PDB file of C-alpha atoms in Angstrom:
ATOM      1  CA  UNK A   1      26.983 -10.026  -1.766  1.00 91.00           C
ATOM      2  CA  UNK A   2      26.842  -8.033  -4.997  1.00 96.00           C
ATOM      3  CA  UNK A   3      24.473  -5.830  -6.983  1.00 98.00           C
ATOM      4  CA  UNK A   4      23.866  -6.329 -10.706  1.00 98.00           C
ATOM      5  CA  UNK A   5      22.058  -3.836 -12.935  1.00 98.00           C
ATOM      6  CA  UNK A   6      20.948  -5.709 -16.084  1.00 98.00           C
ATOM      7  CA  UNK A   7      21.271  -3.961 -19.435  1.00 98.00           C
ATOM      8  CA  UNK A   8      17.501  -3.729 -19.811  1.00 98.00           C
ATOM      9  CA  UNK A   9      17.349  -1.316 -16.881  1.00 98.00           C
ATOM     10  CA  UNK A  10      19.673   1.302 -18.348  1.00 98.00           C
ATOM     11  CA  UNK A  11      19.093   5.050 -18.279  1.00 95.00           C
ATOM     12  CA  UNK A  12      21.843   6.475 -20.431  1.00 92.00           C
ATOM     13  CA  UNK A  13      22.851   3.826 -22.929  1.00 94.00           C
ATOM     14  CA  UNK A  14      25.882   2.612 -20.978  1.00 95.00           C
ATOM     15  CA  UNK A  15      24.778   2.866 -17.344  1.00 96.00           C
ATOM     16  CA  UNK A  16      21.882   1.995 -15.089  1.00 97.00           C
ATOM     17  CA  UNK A  17      18.726   4.009 -14.704  1.00 96.00           C
ATOM     18  CA  UNK A  18      19.203   5.904 -11.464  1.00 95.00           C
ATOM     19  CA  UNK A  19      15.946   4.891  -9.823  1.00 97.00           C
ATOM     20  CA  UNK A  20      16.264   1.220 -10.686  1.00 98.00           C
ATOM     21  CA  UNK A  21      19.902   1.182  -9.589  1.00 98.00           C
ATOM     22  CA  UNK A  22      19.027   2.887  -6.302  1.00 98.00           C
ATOM     23  CA  UNK A  23      16.298   0.327  -5.711  1.00 98.00           C
ATOM     24  CA  UNK A  24      18.705  -2.529  -6.354  1.00 98.00           C
ATOM     25  CA  UNK A  25      21.159  -1.011  -3.875  1.00 98.00           C
ATOM     26  CA  UNK A  26      18.371  -0.527  -1.317  1.00 98.00           C
ATOM     27  CA  UNK A  27      17.554  -4.235  -1.664  1.00 98.00           C
ATOM     28  CA  UNK A  28      21.183  -5.062  -0.852  1.00 98.00           C
ATOM     29  CA  UNK A  29      20.802  -2.856   2.224  1.00 98.00           C
ATOM     30  CA  UNK A  30      17.870  -5.051   3.257  1.00 97.00           C
ATOM     31  CA  UNK A  31      15.285  -2.335   2.550  1.00 98.00           C
ATOM     32  CA  UNK A  32      13.829  -3.144  -0.898  1.00 98.00           C
ATOM     33  CA  UNK A  33      10.729  -1.082  -0.052  1.00 98.00           C
ATOM     34  CA  UNK A  34      12.666   1.624   1.789  1.00 97.00           C
ATOM     35  CA  UNK A  35      12.650   4.107   3.196  1.00 98.00           C
ATOM     36  CA  UNK A  36      16.271   4.288   2.154  1.00 98.00           C
ATOM     37  CA  UNK A  37      18.621   7.015   0.926  1.00 98.00           C
ATOM     38  CA  UNK A  38      20.943   6.106  -1.934  1.00 98.00           C
ATOM     39  CA  UNK A  39      23.703   8.389  -3.199  1.00 97.00           C
ATOM     40  CA  UNK A  40      25.034   7.529  -6.651  1.00 96.00           C
ATOM     41  CA  UNK A  41      28.663   8.566  -6.957  1.00 95.00           C
ATOM     42  CA  UNK A  42      29.319   7.043 -10.392  1.00 94.00           C
ATOM     43  CA  UNK A  43      27.020   6.006 -13.256  1.00 94.00           C
ATOM     44  CA  UNK A  44      26.166   2.374 -12.337  1.00 97.00           C
ATOM     45  CA  UNK A  45      27.849  -0.069 -14.760  1.00 97.00           C
ATOM     46  CA  UNK A  46      25.666  -2.643 -16.490  1.00 98.00           C
ATOM     47  CA  UNK A  47      25.739  -6.456 -16.331  1.00 98.00           C
ATOM     48  CA  UNK A  48      28.609  -6.720 -13.848  1.00 98.00           C
ATOM     49  CA  UNK A  49      28.805  -7.833 -10.230  1.00 97.00           C
ATOM     50  CA  UNK A  50      29.219  -4.767  -8.019  1.00 98.00           C
ATOM     51  CA  UNK A  51      30.576  -5.812  -4.595  1.00 98.00           C
ATOM     52  CA  UNK A  52      28.670  -4.647  -1.514  1.00 98.00           C
ATOM     53  CA  UNK A  53      30.732  -3.568   1.500  1.00 97.00           C
ATOM     54  CA  UNK A  54      29.441  -2.777   4.981  1.00 96.00           C
ATOM     55  CA  UNK A  55      29.688   0.785   6.295  1.00 94.00           C
ATOM     56  CA  UNK A  56      29.048   2.117   9.792  1.00 92.00           C
ATOM     57  CA  UNK A  57      25.548   3.308   8.904  1.00 94.00           C
ATOM     58  CA  UNK A  58      24.802   1.362   5.725  1.00 97.00           C
ATOM     59  CA  UNK A  59      26.585  -0.097   2.715  1.00 98.00           C
ATOM     60  CA  UNK A  60      28.937   0.919  -0.090  1.00 98.00           C
ATOM     61  CA  UNK A  61      28.719  -0.541  -3.594  1.00 98.00           C
ATOM     62  CA  UNK A  62      31.908  -0.510  -5.648  1.00 97.00           C
ATOM     63  CA  UNK A  63      33.222  -1.076  -9.153  1.00 97.00           C
ATOM     64  CA  UNK A  64      36.940  -1.608  -9.759  1.00 94.00           C
ATOM     65  CA  UNK A  65      37.677  -0.304  -6.274  1.00 93.00           C
ATOM     66  CA  UNK A  66      35.730   2.925  -6.745  1.00 96.00           C
ATOM     67  CA  UNK A  67      32.439   3.696  -4.956  1.00 96.00           C
ATOM     68  CA  UNK A  68      29.359   3.572  -7.185  1.00 97.00           C
ATOM     69  CA  UNK A  69      26.703   4.036  -4.508  1.00 98.00           C
ATOM     70  CA  UNK A  70      26.292   4.653  -0.798  1.00 98.00           C
ATOM     71  CA  UNK A  71      23.090   3.610   0.962  1.00 98.00           C
ATOM     72  CA  UNK A  72      21.637   3.940   4.422  1.00 98.00           C
ATOM     73  CA  UNK A  73      18.186   3.818   6.030  1.00 98.00           C
ATOM     74  CA  UNK A  74      16.351   7.049   5.346  1.00 96.00           C
ATOM     75  CA  UNK A  75      13.231   9.031   6.079  1.00 96.00           C
ATOM     76  CA  UNK A  76      10.896  10.591   3.569  1.00 96.00           C
ATOM     77  CA  UNK A  77       8.807  13.575   4.657  1.00 93.00           C
ATOM     78  CA  UNK A  78       6.909  15.097   1.744  1.00 95.00           C
ATOM     79  CA  UNK A  79       3.776  17.136   1.186  1.00 96.00           C
ATOM     80  CA  UNK A  80       2.380  15.050  -1.643  1.00 97.00           C
ATOM     81  CA  UNK A  81       0.025  16.818  -4.054  1.00 96.00           C
ATOM     82  CA  UNK A  82      -3.444  15.485  -4.644  1.00 97.00           C
ATOM     83  CA  UNK A  83      -3.517  12.503  -7.042  1.00 98.00           C
ATOM     84  CA  UNK A  84      -4.119  13.008 -10.753  1.00 98.00           C
ATOM     85  CA  UNK A  85      -6.778  10.917 -12.453  1.00 98.00           C
ATOM     86  CA  UNK A  86      -5.776   8.318 -15.029  1.00 98.00           C
ATOM     87  CA  UNK A  87      -7.464  10.089 -17.949  1.00 98.00           C
ATOM     88  CA  UNK A  88      -6.057  13.475 -16.937  1.00 98.00           C
ATOM     89  CA  UNK A  89      -2.597  11.919 -16.739  1.00 98.00           C
ATOM     90  CA  UNK A  90      -3.036  10.472 -20.221  1.00 98.00           C
ATOM     91  CA  UNK A  91      -3.931  13.905 -21.571  1.00 98.00           C
ATOM     92  CA  UNK A  92      -0.918  15.431 -19.823  1.00 97.00           C
ATOM     93  CA  UNK A  93       1.362  12.736 -21.244  1.00 97.00           C
ATOM     94  CA  UNK A  94       0.449  13.824 -24.777  1.00 97.00           C
ATOM     95  CA  UNK A  95       2.376  17.028 -24.024  1.00 96.00           C
ATOM     96  CA  UNK A  96       5.514  15.455 -22.592  1.00 95.00           C
ATOM     97  CA  UNK A  97       8.395  17.757 -23.613  1.00 91.00           C
ATOM     98  CA  UNK A  98      10.676  14.850 -24.530  1.00 91.00           C
ATOM     99  CA  UNK A  99       8.403  12.992 -26.944  1.00 94.00           C
ATOM    100  CA  UNK A 100      10.787  14.311 -29.585  1.00 90.00           C
ATOM    101  CA  UNK A 101      14.515  15.024 -29.264  1.00 87.00           C
ATOM    102  CA  UNK A 102      14.824  12.998 -26.072  1.00 90.00           C
ATOM    103  CA  UNK A 103      18.379  13.309 -24.671  1.00 88.00           C
ATOM    104  CA  UNK A 104      18.168   9.751 -23.252  1.00 91.00           C
ATOM    105  CA  UNK A 105      15.870   7.872 -25.655  1.00 95.00           C
ATOM    106  CA  UNK A 106      17.133   4.529 -24.305  1.00 96.00           C
ATOM    107  CA  UNK A 107      16.026   5.242 -20.715  1.00 97.00           C
ATOM    108  CA  UNK A 108      14.125   2.309 -19.241  1.00 98.00           C
ATOM    109  CA  UNK A 109      11.582   4.616 -17.604  1.00 98.00           C
ATOM    110  CA  UNK A 110      10.936   7.529 -19.959  1.00 97.00           C
ATOM    111  CA  UNK A 111      12.816   6.624 -23.135  1.00 97.00           C
ATOM    112  CA  UNK A 112      10.980   6.972 -26.420  1.00 97.00           C
ATOM    113  CA  UNK A 113      13.040   4.222 -28.096  1.00 97.00           C
ATOM    114  CA  UNK A 114      12.236   1.574 -25.497  1.00 97.00           C
ATOM    115  CA  UNK A 115       9.272  -0.645 -26.431  1.00 97.00           C
ATOM    116  CA  UNK A 116      10.405  -2.854 -23.524  1.00 97.00           C
ATOM    117  CA  UNK A 117      10.568   0.077 -21.090  1.00 98.00           C
ATOM    118  CA  UNK A 118       7.988   1.565 -18.746  1.00 98.00           C
ATOM    119  CA  UNK A 119       7.149   4.283 -21.288  1.00 98.00           C
ATOM    120  CA  UNK A 120       6.234   6.810 -18.605  1.00 98.00           C
ATOM    121  CA  UNK A 121       6.077  10.145 -20.446  1.00 98.00           C
ATOM    122  CA  UNK A 122       5.099  12.847 -17.939  1.00 97.00           C
ATOM    123  CA  UNK A 123       3.550  16.061 -19.164  1.00 96.00           C
ATOM    124  CA  UNK A 124       2.117  19.169 -17.493  1.00 96.00           C
ATOM    125  CA  UNK A 125      -1.281  18.804 -15.838  1.00 97.00           C
ATOM    126  CA  UNK A 126      -3.541  21.651 -16.827  1.00 94.00           C
ATOM    127  CA  UNK A 127      -4.009  24.166 -14.033  1.00 93.00           C
ATOM    128  CA  UNK A 128      -1.511  22.492 -11.684  1.00 94.00           C
ATOM    129  CA  UNK A 129       2.263  22.618 -11.081  1.00 94.00           C
ATOM    130  CA  UNK A 130       2.687  18.870 -11.434  1.00 97.00           C
ATOM    131  CA  UNK A 131       3.614  16.590 -14.305  1.00 97.00           C
ATOM    132  CA  UNK A 132       1.800  13.284 -14.712  1.00 98.00           C
ATOM    133  CA  UNK A 133       1.705  10.152 -16.828  1.00 98.00           C
ATOM    134  CA  UNK A 134      -0.279   6.915 -16.773  1.00 98.00           C
ATOM    135  CA  UNK A 135       1.399   3.543 -16.345  1.00 98.00           C
ATOM    136  CA  UNK A 136       0.038   0.006 -16.442  1.00 98.00           C
ATOM    137  CA  UNK A 137       2.615  -2.620 -15.373  1.00 98.00           C
ATOM    138  CA  UNK A 138       3.060  -5.592 -17.705  1.00 98.00           C
ATOM    139  CA  UNK A 139       4.195  -9.119 -16.900  1.00 98.00           C
ATOM    140  CA  UNK A 140       7.835  -8.434 -17.783  1.00 98.00           C
ATOM    141  CA  UNK A 141       8.291  -6.249 -14.685  1.00 98.00           C
ATOM    142  CA  UNK A 142       6.378  -8.484 -12.272  1.00 98.00           C
ATOM    143  CA  UNK A 143       7.361 -11.339  -9.982  1.00 98.00           C
ATOM    144  CA  UNK A 144       5.657 -14.727 -10.106  1.00 98.00           C
ATOM    145  CA  UNK A 145       3.045 -13.536  -7.584  1.00 98.00           C
ATOM    146  CA  UNK A 146       1.941 -10.747  -9.919  1.00 98.00           C
ATOM    147  CA  UNK A 147       3.458  -7.840  -7.984  1.00 98.00           C
ATOM    148  CA  UNK A 148       5.817  -5.360  -9.622  1.00 98.00           C
ATOM    149  CA  UNK A 149       9.490  -5.840  -8.758  1.00 98.00           C
ATOM    150  CA  UNK A 150      10.469  -3.353  -6.026  1.00 98.00           C
ATOM    151  CA  UNK A 151      13.381  -1.839  -7.977  1.00 98.00           C
ATOM    152  CA  UNK A 152      11.013  -1.174 -10.884  1.00 98.00           C
ATOM    153  CA  UNK A 153       8.708   0.745  -8.533  1.00 98.00           C
ATOM    154  CA  UNK A 154      11.729   2.800  -7.464  1.00 98.00           C
ATOM    155  CA  UNK A 155      12.355   3.470 -11.161  1.00 98.00           C
ATOM    156  CA  UNK A 156       8.754   4.585 -11.706  1.00 98.00           C
ATOM    157  CA  UNK A 157       9.221   7.458  -9.230  1.00 98.00           C
ATOM    158  CA  UNK A 158      12.612   8.484 -10.614  1.00 96.00           C
ATOM    159  CA  UNK A 159      12.230  10.251 -13.985  1.00 94.00           C
ATOM    160  CA  UNK A 160       8.755  11.718 -13.272  1.00 96.00           C
ATOM    161  CA  UNK A 161      10.260  13.900 -10.565  1.00 93.00           C
ATOM    162  CA  UNK A 162      12.567  15.567 -13.075  1.00 89.00           C
ATOM    163  CA  UNK A 163       9.667  16.312 -15.409  1.00 91.00           C
ATOM    164  CA  UNK A 164       7.977  18.018 -12.463  1.00 88.00           C
ATOM    165  CA  UNK A 165      10.591  20.706 -12.885  1.00 83.00           C
ATOM    166  CA  UNK A 166      11.199  20.584 -16.614  1.00 79.00           C
ATOM    167  CA  UNK A 167       7.567  20.867 -17.684  1.00 81.00           C
ATOM    168  CA  UNK A 168       7.280  24.321 -16.133  1.00 80.00           C
ATOM    169  CA  UNK A 169      10.695  25.968 -16.458  1.00 76.00           C
ATOM    170  CA  UNK A 170      13.686  26.033 -18.755  1.00 72.00           C
ATOM    171  CA  UNK A 171      15.977  23.232 -17.692  1.00 68.00           C
ATOM    172  CA  UNK A 172      19.373  21.831 -18.592  1.00 63.00           C
ATOM    173  CA  UNK A 173      18.616  18.606 -20.428  1.00 60.00           C
ATOM    174  CA  UNK A 174      21.758  16.754 -19.373  1.00 73.00           C
ATOM    175  CA  UNK A 175      21.278  15.838 -15.738  1.00 79.00           C
ATOM    176  CA  UNK A 176      22.008  12.722 -13.715  1.00 83.00           C
ATOM    177  CA  UNK A 177      20.480  11.452 -10.506  1.00 88.00           C
ATOM    178  CA  UNK A 178      22.747  12.128  -7.541  1.00 89.00           C
ATOM    179  CA  UNK A 179      20.762  11.235  -4.417  1.00 94.00           C
ATOM    180  CA  UNK A 180      17.475   9.358  -4.199  1.00 97.00           C
ATOM    181  CA  UNK A 181      15.292   8.589  -1.208  1.00 98.00           C
ATOM    182  CA  UNK A 182      12.227   6.425  -1.770  1.00 98.00           C
ATOM    183  CA  UNK A 183       9.571   4.497   0.081  1.00 98.00           C
ATOM    184  CA  UNK A 184       7.187   1.921  -1.352  1.00 98.00           C
ATOM    185  CA  UNK A 185       3.907   1.626   0.541  1.00 98.00           C
ATOM    186  CA  UNK A 186       2.476  -1.146  -1.622  1.00 98.00           C
ATOM    187  CA  UNK A 187       3.702  -2.931  -4.726  1.00 98.00           C
ATOM    188  CA  UNK A 188       1.342  -2.419  -7.664  1.00 98.00           C
ATOM    189  CA  UNK A 189       0.056  -5.518  -9.401  1.00 98.00           C
ATOM    190  CA  UNK A 190       0.158  -6.754 -12.964  1.00 98.00           C
ATOM    191  CA  UNK A 191      -2.261  -4.725 -15.085  1.00 98.00           C
ATOM    192  CA  UNK A 192      -3.167  -2.292 -12.293  1.00 98.00           C
ATOM    193  CA  UNK A 193      -3.660   1.227 -13.719  1.00 98.00           C
ATOM    194  CA  UNK A 194      -1.297   3.670 -12.028  1.00 98.00           C
ATOM    195  CA  UNK A 195      -0.420   7.348 -12.298  1.00 98.00           C
ATOM    196  CA  UNK A 196       3.061   8.781 -11.752  1.00 98.00           C
ATOM    197  CA  UNK A 197       3.324  12.448 -10.786  1.00 98.00           C
ATOM    198  CA  UNK A 198       6.325  14.718 -10.284  1.00 97.00           C
ATOM    199  CA  UNK A 199       6.862  18.180  -8.882  1.00 96.00           C
ATOM    200  CA  UNK A 200       9.713  20.603  -8.195  1.00 93.00           C
ATOM    201  CA  UNK A 201      11.082  21.397  -4.747  1.00 94.00           C
ATOM    202  CA  UNK A 202      13.724  23.985  -5.683  1.00 89.00           C
ATOM    203  CA  UNK A 203      17.243  24.309  -7.054  1.00 84.00           C
ATOM    204  CA  UNK A 204      20.570  25.938  -6.294  1.00 86.00           C
ATOM    205  CA  UNK A 205      23.383  26.132  -8.822  1.00 84.00           C
ATOM    206  CA  UNK A 206      23.814  22.725 -10.467  1.00 84.00           C
ATOM    207  CA  UNK A 207      21.578  20.961  -7.922  1.00 89.00           C
ATOM    208  CA  UNK A 208      17.869  20.426  -8.584  1.00 90.00           C
ATOM    209  CA  UNK A 209      15.574  18.964  -5.903  1.00 93.00           C
ATOM    210  CA  UNK A 210      12.410  17.237  -7.054  1.00 94.00           C
ATOM    211  CA  UNK A 211       9.864  14.712  -5.833  1.00 97.00           C
ATOM    212  CA  UNK A 212       7.513  12.123  -7.253  1.00 98.00           C
ATOM    213  CA  UNK A 213       4.708   9.801  -6.246  1.00 98.00           C
ATOM    214  CA  UNK A 214       2.937   6.793  -7.688  1.00 98.00           C
ATOM    215  CA  UNK A 215      -0.800   6.360  -7.093  1.00 98.00           C
ATOM    216  CA  UNK A 216      -3.407   3.912  -8.242  1.00 98.00           C
ATOM    217  CA  UNK A 217      -6.079   5.241 -10.585  1.00 98.00           C
ATOM    218  CA  UNK A 218      -8.291   5.456  -7.473  1.00 97.00           C
ATOM    219  CA  UNK A 219      -5.781   7.654  -5.644  1.00 98.00           C
ATOM    220  CA  UNK A 220      -4.112   5.147  -3.296  1.00 98.00           C
ATOM    221  CA  UNK A 221      -0.506   6.130  -2.619  1.00 98.00           C
ATOM    222  CA  UNK A 222       1.833   3.341  -3.722  1.00 98.00           C
ATOM    223  CA  UNK A 223       5.268   4.975  -3.537  1.00 98.00           C
ATOM    224  CA  UNK A 224       7.002   8.323  -3.184  1.00 98.00           C
ATOM    225  CA  UNK A 225      10.485   9.708  -3.658  1.00 98.00           C
ATOM    226  CA  UNK A 226      12.713  12.730  -3.274  1.00 97.00           C
ATOM    227  CA  UNK A 227      15.561  13.268  -5.716  1.00 96.00           C
ATOM    228  CA  UNK A 228      18.571  15.502  -6.144  1.00 93.00           C
ATOM    229  CA  UNK A 229      19.665  15.882  -9.741  1.00 90.00           C
ATOM    230  CA  UNK A 230      23.060  17.218 -10.793  1.00 86.00           C
ATOM    231  CA  UNK A 231      23.600  19.014 -14.079  1.00 85.00           C
ATOM    232  CA  UNK A 232      26.578  17.855 -16.076  1.00 74.00           C
ATOM    233  CA  UNK A 233      29.464  20.278 -16.370  1.00 68.00           C
ATOM    234  CA  UNK A 234      29.966  21.612 -19.903  1.00 59.00           C
ATOM    235  CA  UNK A 235      32.948  20.258 -21.777  1.00 52.00           C
ATOM    236  CA  UNK A 236      36.018  22.546 -21.663  1.00 55.00           C
ATOM    237  CA  UNK A 237      36.244  24.962 -24.560  1.00 51.00           C
ATOM    238  CA  UNK A 238      38.084  23.440 -27.504  1.00 52.00           C
ATOM    239  CA  UNK A 239      37.736  19.845 -26.306  1.00 42.00           C
ATOM    240  CA  UNK A 240      36.752  17.098 -28.700  1.00 42.00           C
TER     241      UNK A 240
END
């Protein structure tokens, strides 16, 4: 068995979007809808077969003999904020802090240079400590039965969690997803209006803990996630 992250589903330009990659690994674990905990130990390479090896409590995904991801069944206990309405999310999205000068404009989820991406641009919801953005799935991210691909749902609750911190506090822009636990309650359908929300849980040093949820426009919970983001270490002084 192997995992492949196609180039379309990149986050940084040369590696997989963390949420999509975690969802693909969870599928290899046999839990495409979760709940599963995925730890990314290397940026997932694109368009290559990544071997899957059994572990005592889950699986390990490798590239060139090095671990890329570790996955095991997980649990997700979150106090999820009240849903945000579709129109309110659209207004919030107009104030997304990365609509200009995006550090990862090629990101499949939140990238501004991705007409083929999800184009989820979370912004601060007025009067609340959550970020939100609308999303309507198109046919390119759906299976033949009209439901959104599970790994794409994982992706939809990846980046919004980070904006739940960054919309309300100064943040280091260069961060990568380290650990991701998600659960999909129902797959959204083609053309179904959805709202992604994100909020902060806390941080310590280089580690930032955040969470996200995906609801229908009517407030039905579709998916939720908890993420740990790691800030990148600055380059040594004098390095090229």
